[in-house]
mmCIF file of C-alpha atoms in Angstrom:
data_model
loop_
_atom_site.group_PDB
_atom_site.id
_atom_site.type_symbol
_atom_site.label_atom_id
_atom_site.label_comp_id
_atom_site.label_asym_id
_atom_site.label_seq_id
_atom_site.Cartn_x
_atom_site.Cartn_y
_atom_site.Cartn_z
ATOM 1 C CA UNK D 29 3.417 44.667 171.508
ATOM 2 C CA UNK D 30 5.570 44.398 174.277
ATOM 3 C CA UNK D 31 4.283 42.156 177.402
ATOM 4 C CA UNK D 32 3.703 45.400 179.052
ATOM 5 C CA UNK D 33 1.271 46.907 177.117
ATOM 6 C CA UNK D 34 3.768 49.536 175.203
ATOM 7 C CA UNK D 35 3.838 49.059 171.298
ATOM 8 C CA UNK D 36 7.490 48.757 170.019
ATOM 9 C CA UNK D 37 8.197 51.551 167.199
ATOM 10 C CA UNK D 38 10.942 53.065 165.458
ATOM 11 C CA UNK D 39 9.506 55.801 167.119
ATOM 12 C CA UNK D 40 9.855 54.382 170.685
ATOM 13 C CA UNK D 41 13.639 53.384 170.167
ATOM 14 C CA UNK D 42 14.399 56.697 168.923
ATOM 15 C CA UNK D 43 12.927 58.638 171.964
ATOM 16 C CA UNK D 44 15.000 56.033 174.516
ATOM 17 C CA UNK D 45 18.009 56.953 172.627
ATOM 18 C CA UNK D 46 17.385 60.596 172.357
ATOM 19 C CA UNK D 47 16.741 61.108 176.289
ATOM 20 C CA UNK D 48 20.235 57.915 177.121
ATOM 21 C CA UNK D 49 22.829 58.620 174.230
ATOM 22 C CA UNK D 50 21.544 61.753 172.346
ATOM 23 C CA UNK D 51 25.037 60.821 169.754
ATOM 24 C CA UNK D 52 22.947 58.106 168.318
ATOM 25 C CA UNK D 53 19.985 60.082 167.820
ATOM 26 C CA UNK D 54 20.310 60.137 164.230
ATOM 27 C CA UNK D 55 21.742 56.827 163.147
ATOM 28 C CA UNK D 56 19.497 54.614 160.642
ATOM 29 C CA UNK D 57 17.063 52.418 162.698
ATOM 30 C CA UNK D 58 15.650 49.112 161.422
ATOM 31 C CA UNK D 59 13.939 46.199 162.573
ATOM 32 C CA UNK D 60 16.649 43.064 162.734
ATOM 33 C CA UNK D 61 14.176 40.203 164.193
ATOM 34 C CA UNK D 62 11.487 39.348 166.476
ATOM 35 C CA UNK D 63 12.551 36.928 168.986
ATOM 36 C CA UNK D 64 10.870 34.856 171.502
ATOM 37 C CA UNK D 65 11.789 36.876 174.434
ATOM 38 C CA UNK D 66 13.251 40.965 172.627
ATOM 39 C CA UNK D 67 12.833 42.441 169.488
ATOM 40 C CA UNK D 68 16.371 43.173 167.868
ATOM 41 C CA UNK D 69 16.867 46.613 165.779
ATOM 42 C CA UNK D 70 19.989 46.956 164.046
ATOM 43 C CA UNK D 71 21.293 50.567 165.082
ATOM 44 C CA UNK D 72 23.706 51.979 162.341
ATOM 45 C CA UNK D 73 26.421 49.115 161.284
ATOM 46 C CA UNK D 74 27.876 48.185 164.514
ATOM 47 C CA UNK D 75 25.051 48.288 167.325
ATOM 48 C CA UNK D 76 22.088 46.883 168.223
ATOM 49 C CA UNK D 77 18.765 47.498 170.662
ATOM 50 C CA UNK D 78 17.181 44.752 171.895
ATOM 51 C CA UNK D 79 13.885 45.425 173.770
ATOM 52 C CA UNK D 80 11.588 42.704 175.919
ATOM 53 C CA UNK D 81 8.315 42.176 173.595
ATOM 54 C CA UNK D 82 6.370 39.515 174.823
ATOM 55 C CA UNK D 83 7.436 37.730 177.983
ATOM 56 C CA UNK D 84 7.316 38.380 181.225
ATOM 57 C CA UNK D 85 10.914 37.058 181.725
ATOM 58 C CA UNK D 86 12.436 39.166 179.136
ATOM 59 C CA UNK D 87 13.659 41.439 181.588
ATOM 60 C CA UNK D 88 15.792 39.004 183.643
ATOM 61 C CA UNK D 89 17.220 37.824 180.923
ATOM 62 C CA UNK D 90 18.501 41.024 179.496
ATOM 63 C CA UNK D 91 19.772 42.140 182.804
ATOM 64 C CA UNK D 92 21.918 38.860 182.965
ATOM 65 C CA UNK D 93 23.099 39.002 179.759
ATOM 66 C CA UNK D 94 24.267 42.868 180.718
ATOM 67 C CA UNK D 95 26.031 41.659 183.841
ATOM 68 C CA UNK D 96 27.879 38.701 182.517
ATOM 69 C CA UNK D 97 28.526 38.698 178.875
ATOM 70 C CA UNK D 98 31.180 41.279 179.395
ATOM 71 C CA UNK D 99 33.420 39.120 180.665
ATOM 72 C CA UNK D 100 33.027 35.820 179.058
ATOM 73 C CA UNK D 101 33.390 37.843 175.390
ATOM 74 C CA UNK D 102 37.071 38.326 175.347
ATOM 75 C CA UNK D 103 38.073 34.865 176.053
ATOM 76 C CA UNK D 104 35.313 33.244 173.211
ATOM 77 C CA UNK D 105 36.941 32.467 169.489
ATOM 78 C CA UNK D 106 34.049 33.433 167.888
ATOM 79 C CA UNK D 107 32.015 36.653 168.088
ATOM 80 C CA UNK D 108 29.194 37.397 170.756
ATOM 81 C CA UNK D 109 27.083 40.467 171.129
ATOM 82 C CA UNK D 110 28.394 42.881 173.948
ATOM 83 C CA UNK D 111 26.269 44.648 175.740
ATOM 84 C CA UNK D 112 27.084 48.385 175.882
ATOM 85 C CA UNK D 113 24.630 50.181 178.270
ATOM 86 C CA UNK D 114 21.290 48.986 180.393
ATOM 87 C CA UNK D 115 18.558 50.971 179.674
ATOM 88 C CA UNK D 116 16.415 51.302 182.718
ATOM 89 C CA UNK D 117 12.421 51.010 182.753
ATOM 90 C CA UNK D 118 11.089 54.950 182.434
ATOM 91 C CA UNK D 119 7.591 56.389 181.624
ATOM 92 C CA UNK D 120 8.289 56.020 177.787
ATOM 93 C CA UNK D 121 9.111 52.454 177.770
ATOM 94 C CA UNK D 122 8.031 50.454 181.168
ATOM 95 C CA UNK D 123 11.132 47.775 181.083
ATOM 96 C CA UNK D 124 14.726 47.311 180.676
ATOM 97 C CA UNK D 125 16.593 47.519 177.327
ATOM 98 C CA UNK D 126 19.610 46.669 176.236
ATOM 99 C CA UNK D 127 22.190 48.819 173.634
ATOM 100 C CA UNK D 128 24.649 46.289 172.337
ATOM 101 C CA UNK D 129 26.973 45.231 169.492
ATOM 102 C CA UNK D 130 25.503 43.950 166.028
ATOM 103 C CA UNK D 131 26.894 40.818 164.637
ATOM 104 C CA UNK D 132 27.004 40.448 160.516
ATOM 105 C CA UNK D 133 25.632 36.732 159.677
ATOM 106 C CA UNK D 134 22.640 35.047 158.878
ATOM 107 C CA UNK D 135 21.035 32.828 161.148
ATOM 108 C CA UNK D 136 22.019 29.221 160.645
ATOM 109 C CA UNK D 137 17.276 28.650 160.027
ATOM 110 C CA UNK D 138 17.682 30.933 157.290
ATOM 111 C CA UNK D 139 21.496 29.614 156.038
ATOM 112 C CA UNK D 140 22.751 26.328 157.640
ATOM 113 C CA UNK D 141 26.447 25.765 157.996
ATOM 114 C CA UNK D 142 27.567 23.533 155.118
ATOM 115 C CA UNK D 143 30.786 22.848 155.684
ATOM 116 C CA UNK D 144 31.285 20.536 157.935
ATOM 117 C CA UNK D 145 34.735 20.343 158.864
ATOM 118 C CA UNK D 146 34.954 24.039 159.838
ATOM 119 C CA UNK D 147 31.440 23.984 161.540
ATOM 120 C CA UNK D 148 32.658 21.154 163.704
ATOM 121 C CA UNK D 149 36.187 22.779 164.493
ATOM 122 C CA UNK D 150 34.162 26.521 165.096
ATOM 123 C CA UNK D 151 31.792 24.752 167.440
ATOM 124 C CA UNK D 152 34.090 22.515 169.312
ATOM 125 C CA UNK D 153 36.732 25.614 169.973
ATOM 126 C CA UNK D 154 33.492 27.773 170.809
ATOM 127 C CA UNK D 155 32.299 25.373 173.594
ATOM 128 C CA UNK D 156 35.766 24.192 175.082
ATOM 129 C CA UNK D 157 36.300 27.835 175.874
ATOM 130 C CA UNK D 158 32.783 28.891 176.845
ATOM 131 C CA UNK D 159 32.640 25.598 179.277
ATOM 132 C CA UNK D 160 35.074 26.973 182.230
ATOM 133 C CA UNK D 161 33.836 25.953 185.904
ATOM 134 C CA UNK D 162 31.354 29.137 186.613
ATOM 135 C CA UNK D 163 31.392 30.990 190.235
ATOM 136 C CA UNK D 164 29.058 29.887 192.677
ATOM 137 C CA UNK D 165 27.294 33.007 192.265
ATOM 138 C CA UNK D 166 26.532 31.947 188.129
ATOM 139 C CA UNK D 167 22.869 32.191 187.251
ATOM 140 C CA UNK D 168 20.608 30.207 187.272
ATOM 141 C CA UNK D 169 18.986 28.706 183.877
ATOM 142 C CA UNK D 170 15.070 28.263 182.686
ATOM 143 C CA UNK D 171 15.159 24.380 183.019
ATOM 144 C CA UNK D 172 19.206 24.181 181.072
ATOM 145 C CA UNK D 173 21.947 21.971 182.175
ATOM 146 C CA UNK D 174 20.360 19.976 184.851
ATOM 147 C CA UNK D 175 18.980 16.712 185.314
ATOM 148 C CA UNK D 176 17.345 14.700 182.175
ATOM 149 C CA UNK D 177 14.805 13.510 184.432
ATOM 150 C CA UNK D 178 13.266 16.630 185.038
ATOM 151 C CA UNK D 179 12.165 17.047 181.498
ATOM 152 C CA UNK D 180 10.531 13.553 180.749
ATOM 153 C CA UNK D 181 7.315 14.154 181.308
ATOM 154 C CA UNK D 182 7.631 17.044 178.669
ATOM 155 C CA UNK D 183 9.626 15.109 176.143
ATOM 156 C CA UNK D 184 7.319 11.716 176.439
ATOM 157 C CA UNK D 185 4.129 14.319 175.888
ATOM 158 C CA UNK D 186 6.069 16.167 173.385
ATOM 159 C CA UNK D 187 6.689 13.335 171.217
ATOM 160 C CA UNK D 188 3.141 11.790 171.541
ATOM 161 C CA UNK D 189 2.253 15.361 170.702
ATOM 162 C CA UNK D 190 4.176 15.581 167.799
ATOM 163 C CA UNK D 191 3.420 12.068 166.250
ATOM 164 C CA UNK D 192 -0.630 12.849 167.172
ATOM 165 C CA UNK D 193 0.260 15.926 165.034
ATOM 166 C CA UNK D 194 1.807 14.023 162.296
ATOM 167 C CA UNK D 195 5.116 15.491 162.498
ATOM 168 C CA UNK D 196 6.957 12.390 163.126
ATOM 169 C CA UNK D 197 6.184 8.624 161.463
ATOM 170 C CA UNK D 198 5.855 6.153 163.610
ATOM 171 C CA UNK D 199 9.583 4.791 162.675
ATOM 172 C CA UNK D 200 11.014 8.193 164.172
ATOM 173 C CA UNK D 201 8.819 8.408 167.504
ATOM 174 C CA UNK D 202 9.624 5.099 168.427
ATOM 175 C CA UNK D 203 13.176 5.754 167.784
ATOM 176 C CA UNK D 204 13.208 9.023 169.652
ATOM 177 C CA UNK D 205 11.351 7.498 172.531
ATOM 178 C CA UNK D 206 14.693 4.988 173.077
ATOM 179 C CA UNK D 207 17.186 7.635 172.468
ATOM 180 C CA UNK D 208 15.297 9.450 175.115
ATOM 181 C CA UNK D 209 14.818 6.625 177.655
ATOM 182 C CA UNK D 210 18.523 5.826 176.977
ATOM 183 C CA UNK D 211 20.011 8.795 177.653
ATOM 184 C CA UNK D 212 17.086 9.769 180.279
ATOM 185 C CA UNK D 213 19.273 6.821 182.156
ATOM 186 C CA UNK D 214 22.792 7.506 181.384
ATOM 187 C CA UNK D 215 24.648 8.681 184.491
ATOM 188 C CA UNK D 216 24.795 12.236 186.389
ATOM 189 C CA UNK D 217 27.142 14.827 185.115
ATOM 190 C CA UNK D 218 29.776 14.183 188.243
ATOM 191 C CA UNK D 219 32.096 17.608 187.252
ATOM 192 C CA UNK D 220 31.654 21.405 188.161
ATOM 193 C CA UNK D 221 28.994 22.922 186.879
ATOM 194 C CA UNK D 222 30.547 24.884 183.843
ATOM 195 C CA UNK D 223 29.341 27.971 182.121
ATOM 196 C CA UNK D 224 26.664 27.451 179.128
ATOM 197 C CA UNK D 225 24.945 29.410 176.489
ATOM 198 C CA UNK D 226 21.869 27.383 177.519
ATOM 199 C CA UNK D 227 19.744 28.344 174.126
ATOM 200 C CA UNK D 228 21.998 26.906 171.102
ATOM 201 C CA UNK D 229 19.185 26.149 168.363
ATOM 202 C CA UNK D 230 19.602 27.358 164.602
ATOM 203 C CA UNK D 231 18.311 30.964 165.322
ATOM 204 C CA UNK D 232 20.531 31.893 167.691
ATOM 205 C CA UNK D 233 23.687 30.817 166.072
ATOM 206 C CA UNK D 234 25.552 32.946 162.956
ATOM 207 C CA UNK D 235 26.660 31.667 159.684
ATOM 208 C CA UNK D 236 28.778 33.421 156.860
ATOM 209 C CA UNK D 237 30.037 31.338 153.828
ATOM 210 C CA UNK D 238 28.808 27.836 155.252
ATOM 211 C CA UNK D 239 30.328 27.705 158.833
ATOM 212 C CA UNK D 240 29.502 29.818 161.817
ATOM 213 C CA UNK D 241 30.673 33.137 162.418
ATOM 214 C CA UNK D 242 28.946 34.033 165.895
ATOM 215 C CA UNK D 243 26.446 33.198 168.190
ATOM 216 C CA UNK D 244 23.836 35.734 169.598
ATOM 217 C CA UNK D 245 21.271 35.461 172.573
ATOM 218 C CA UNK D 246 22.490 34.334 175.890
ATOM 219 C CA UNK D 247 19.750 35.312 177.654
ATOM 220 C CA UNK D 248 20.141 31.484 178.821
ATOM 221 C CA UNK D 249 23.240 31.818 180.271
ATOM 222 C CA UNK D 250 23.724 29.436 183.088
ATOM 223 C CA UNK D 251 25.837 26.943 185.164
ATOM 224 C CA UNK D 252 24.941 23.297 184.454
ATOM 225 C CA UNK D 253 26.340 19.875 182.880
ATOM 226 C CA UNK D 254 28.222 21.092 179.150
ATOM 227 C CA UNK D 255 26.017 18.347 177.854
ATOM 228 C CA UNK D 256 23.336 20.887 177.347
ATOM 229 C CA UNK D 257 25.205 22.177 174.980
ATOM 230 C CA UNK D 258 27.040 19.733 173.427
ATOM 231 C CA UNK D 259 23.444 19.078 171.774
ATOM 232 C CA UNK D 260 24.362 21.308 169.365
ATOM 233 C CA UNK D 261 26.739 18.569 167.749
ATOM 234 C CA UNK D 262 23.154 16.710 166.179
ATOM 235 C CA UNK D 263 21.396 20.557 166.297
ATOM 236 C CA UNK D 264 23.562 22.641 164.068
ATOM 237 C CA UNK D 265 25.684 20.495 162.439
ATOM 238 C CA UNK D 266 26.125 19.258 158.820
ATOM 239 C CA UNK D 267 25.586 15.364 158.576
ATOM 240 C CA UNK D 268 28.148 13.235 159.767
ATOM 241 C CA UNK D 269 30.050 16.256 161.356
ATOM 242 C CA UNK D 270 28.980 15.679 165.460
ATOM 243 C CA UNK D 271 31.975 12.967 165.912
ATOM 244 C CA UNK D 272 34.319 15.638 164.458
ATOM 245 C CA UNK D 273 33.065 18.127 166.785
ATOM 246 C CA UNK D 274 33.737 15.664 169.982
ATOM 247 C CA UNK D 275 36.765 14.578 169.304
ATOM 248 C CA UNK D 276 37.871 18.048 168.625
ATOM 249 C CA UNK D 277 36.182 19.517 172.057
ATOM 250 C CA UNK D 278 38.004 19.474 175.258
ATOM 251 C CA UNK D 279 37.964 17.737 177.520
ATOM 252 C CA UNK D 280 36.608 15.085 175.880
ATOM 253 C CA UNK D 281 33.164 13.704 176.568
ATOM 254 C CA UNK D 282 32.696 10.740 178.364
ATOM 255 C CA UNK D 283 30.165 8.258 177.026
ATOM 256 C CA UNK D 284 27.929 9.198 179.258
ATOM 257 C CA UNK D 285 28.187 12.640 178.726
ATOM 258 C CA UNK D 286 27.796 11.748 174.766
ATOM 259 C CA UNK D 287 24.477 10.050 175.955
ATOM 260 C CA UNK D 288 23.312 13.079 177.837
ATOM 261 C CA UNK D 289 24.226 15.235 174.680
ATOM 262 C CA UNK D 290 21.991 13.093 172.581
ATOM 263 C CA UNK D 291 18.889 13.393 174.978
ATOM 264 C CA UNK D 292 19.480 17.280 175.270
ATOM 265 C CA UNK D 293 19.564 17.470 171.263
ATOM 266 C CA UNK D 294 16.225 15.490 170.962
ATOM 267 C CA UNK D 295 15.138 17.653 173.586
ATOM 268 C CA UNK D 296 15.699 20.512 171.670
ATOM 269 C CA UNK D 297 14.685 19.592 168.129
ATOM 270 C CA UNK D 298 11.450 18.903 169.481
ATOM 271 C CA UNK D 299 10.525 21.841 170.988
ATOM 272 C CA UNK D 300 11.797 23.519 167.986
ATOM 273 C CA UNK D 301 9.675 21.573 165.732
ATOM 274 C CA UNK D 302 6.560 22.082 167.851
ATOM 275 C CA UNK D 303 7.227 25.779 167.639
ATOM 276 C CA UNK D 304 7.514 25.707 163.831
ATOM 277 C CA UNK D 305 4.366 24.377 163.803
ATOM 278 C CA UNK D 306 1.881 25.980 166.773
ATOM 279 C CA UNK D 307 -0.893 28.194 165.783
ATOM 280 C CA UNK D 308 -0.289 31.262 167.873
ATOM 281 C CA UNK D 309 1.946 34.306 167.609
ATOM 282 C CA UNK D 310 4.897 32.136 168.952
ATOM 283 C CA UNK D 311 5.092 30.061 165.752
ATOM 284 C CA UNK D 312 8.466 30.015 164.200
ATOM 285 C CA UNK D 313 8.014 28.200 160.626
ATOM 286 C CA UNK D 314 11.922 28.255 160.444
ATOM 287 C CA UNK D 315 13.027 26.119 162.859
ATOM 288 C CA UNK D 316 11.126 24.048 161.406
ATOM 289 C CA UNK D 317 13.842 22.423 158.655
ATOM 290 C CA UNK D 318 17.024 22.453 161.108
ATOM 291 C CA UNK D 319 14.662 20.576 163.756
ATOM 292 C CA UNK D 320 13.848 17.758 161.561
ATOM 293 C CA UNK D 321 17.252 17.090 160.342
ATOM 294 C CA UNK D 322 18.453 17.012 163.928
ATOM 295 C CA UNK D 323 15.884 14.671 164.841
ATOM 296 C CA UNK D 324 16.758 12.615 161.305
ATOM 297 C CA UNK D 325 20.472 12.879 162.375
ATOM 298 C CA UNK D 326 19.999 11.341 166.178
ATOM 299 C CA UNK D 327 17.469 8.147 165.137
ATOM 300 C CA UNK D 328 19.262 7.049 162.053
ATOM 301 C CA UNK D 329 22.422 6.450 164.393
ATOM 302 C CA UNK D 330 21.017 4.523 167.102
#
């Protein structure tokens, strides 16, 4: 069901595309994922309709993703979803919707990137180009790229959480809990706010014979501190391979940066390993594997 009210059918997609681009009436329609935010159907081979399902949000994010993704694509090295028309809310279907490219790959939950040379290389090129200084007119981001310190009373509860849970021994939350504090502490980002995917967990990144081979959802988009996403060094990563990706990305990180990128990645493998395990629709049981080994990765090298 979409947050609306509207149940999301084959049926539904079809009319939206009969009455906005009658030539792809008849193309093969099937469900590609549910998402936290859209549901993605794969359209034919090459496209893709993406539709708000449960949040409220949804619809900002699509519109942001149709107003800014065209022009960051071209200058990415690896492949990102382009949007390709706006559908605007109508009495069939109450919000936005997007028609954009399809991307071939598997998502790295379902197939993790094995090889960790090119993984490292992919993601390092990926995130030197994606990290230009954005416009002052950049969006703004759900809680991405900003300061540490706004997230600790999440992170602290998060990890009490998860340990009360039994999701992490005692060994690892005590661990986490001085990554955290230590990079909770590490200087300010002091450099333009740069552009940033905002959202780069295992589900929204593509693999094809063990390294990545796209990246998908930027409904995060934002302006912040590229340590946000330099996360995804511990996140995504094959053991040992986050020093390859730093030295590889440009310019290089500071140590304080590094310590930021640490605290973002704990950051995110928690929330990703709560998710795996919550008891409402929301639950992702996938993200449950990559989240652990990122939290594995970041307390065994303190």
């Amino acid at each position: 069901m979409a947050h609306s009210g509207t149940e999301i059918t084959a049926d539904l997609i079809r009319d939206l595309r009969r009455a906005r681009h009658p030539d792809l009436a008849e193309r093969p329609l099937r469900l590609g994922a549910r998402g936290w935010d859209n549901q993605l159907w794969r359209l034919g081979d090459d496209l893709a309709v993406r539709l708000p399902w449960a949040t409220a949000d949804a619809d900002t994010l699509l519109r942001k993703e149709h107003a800014w993704l065209p022009l960051l694509a071209p200058r990415l090295p690896l492949p990102v979803p382009v949007p390709r028309h706006l559908g605007e809310p109508s009495d069939r279907f109450p919000r936005p919707w997007l028609l954009t490219t399809w991307l071939p790959g598997t998502p790295a939950d379902l197939a993790p990137a094995t090889r960790a040379q090119e993984a490292a290389d992919a993601l390092a090129a990926f995130l030197t180009a994606l990290h230009e200084p954005a416009p002052a007119d950049a969006p703004a981001g759900r809680d991405r790229g900003g300061s540490l310190a706004d997230h600790d009373a999440r992170v602290r509860g998060g990890l009490a959480h998860a340990a009360a849970l039994g999701l992490l021994s005692d060994g690892t939350a005590c661990a986490a809990r001085a990554l955290w504090a230590d990079a909770a502490a590490a200087p300010a980002w002091p450099g333009p706010a740069v552009w940033l995917h905002g959202d780069l967990h295992a589900a929204n990144v593509l693999t094809a014979d063990g390294t990545f081979c796209g990246l998908i959802d930027f409904g995060d988009l934002c302006a912040g501190d590229p340590a946000c996403d330099l996360a995804a060094a511990w996140t995504l990563l094959p053991d040992g391979a986050a020093d390859r990706c730093l030295a590889a990305y440009r310019p290089a990180p500071d140590p304080a940066t590094v310590r930021r990128a640490r605290g973002w990645a704990l950051a995110r493998a928690l929330g990703c390993l709560l998710i795996s395990a919550a008891d409402h629709r929301g639950r992702k049981p996938t993200w449950g594997p990559p989240a652990r080994a990122a939290l594995r990765r970041l307390t065994a090298t303190r």
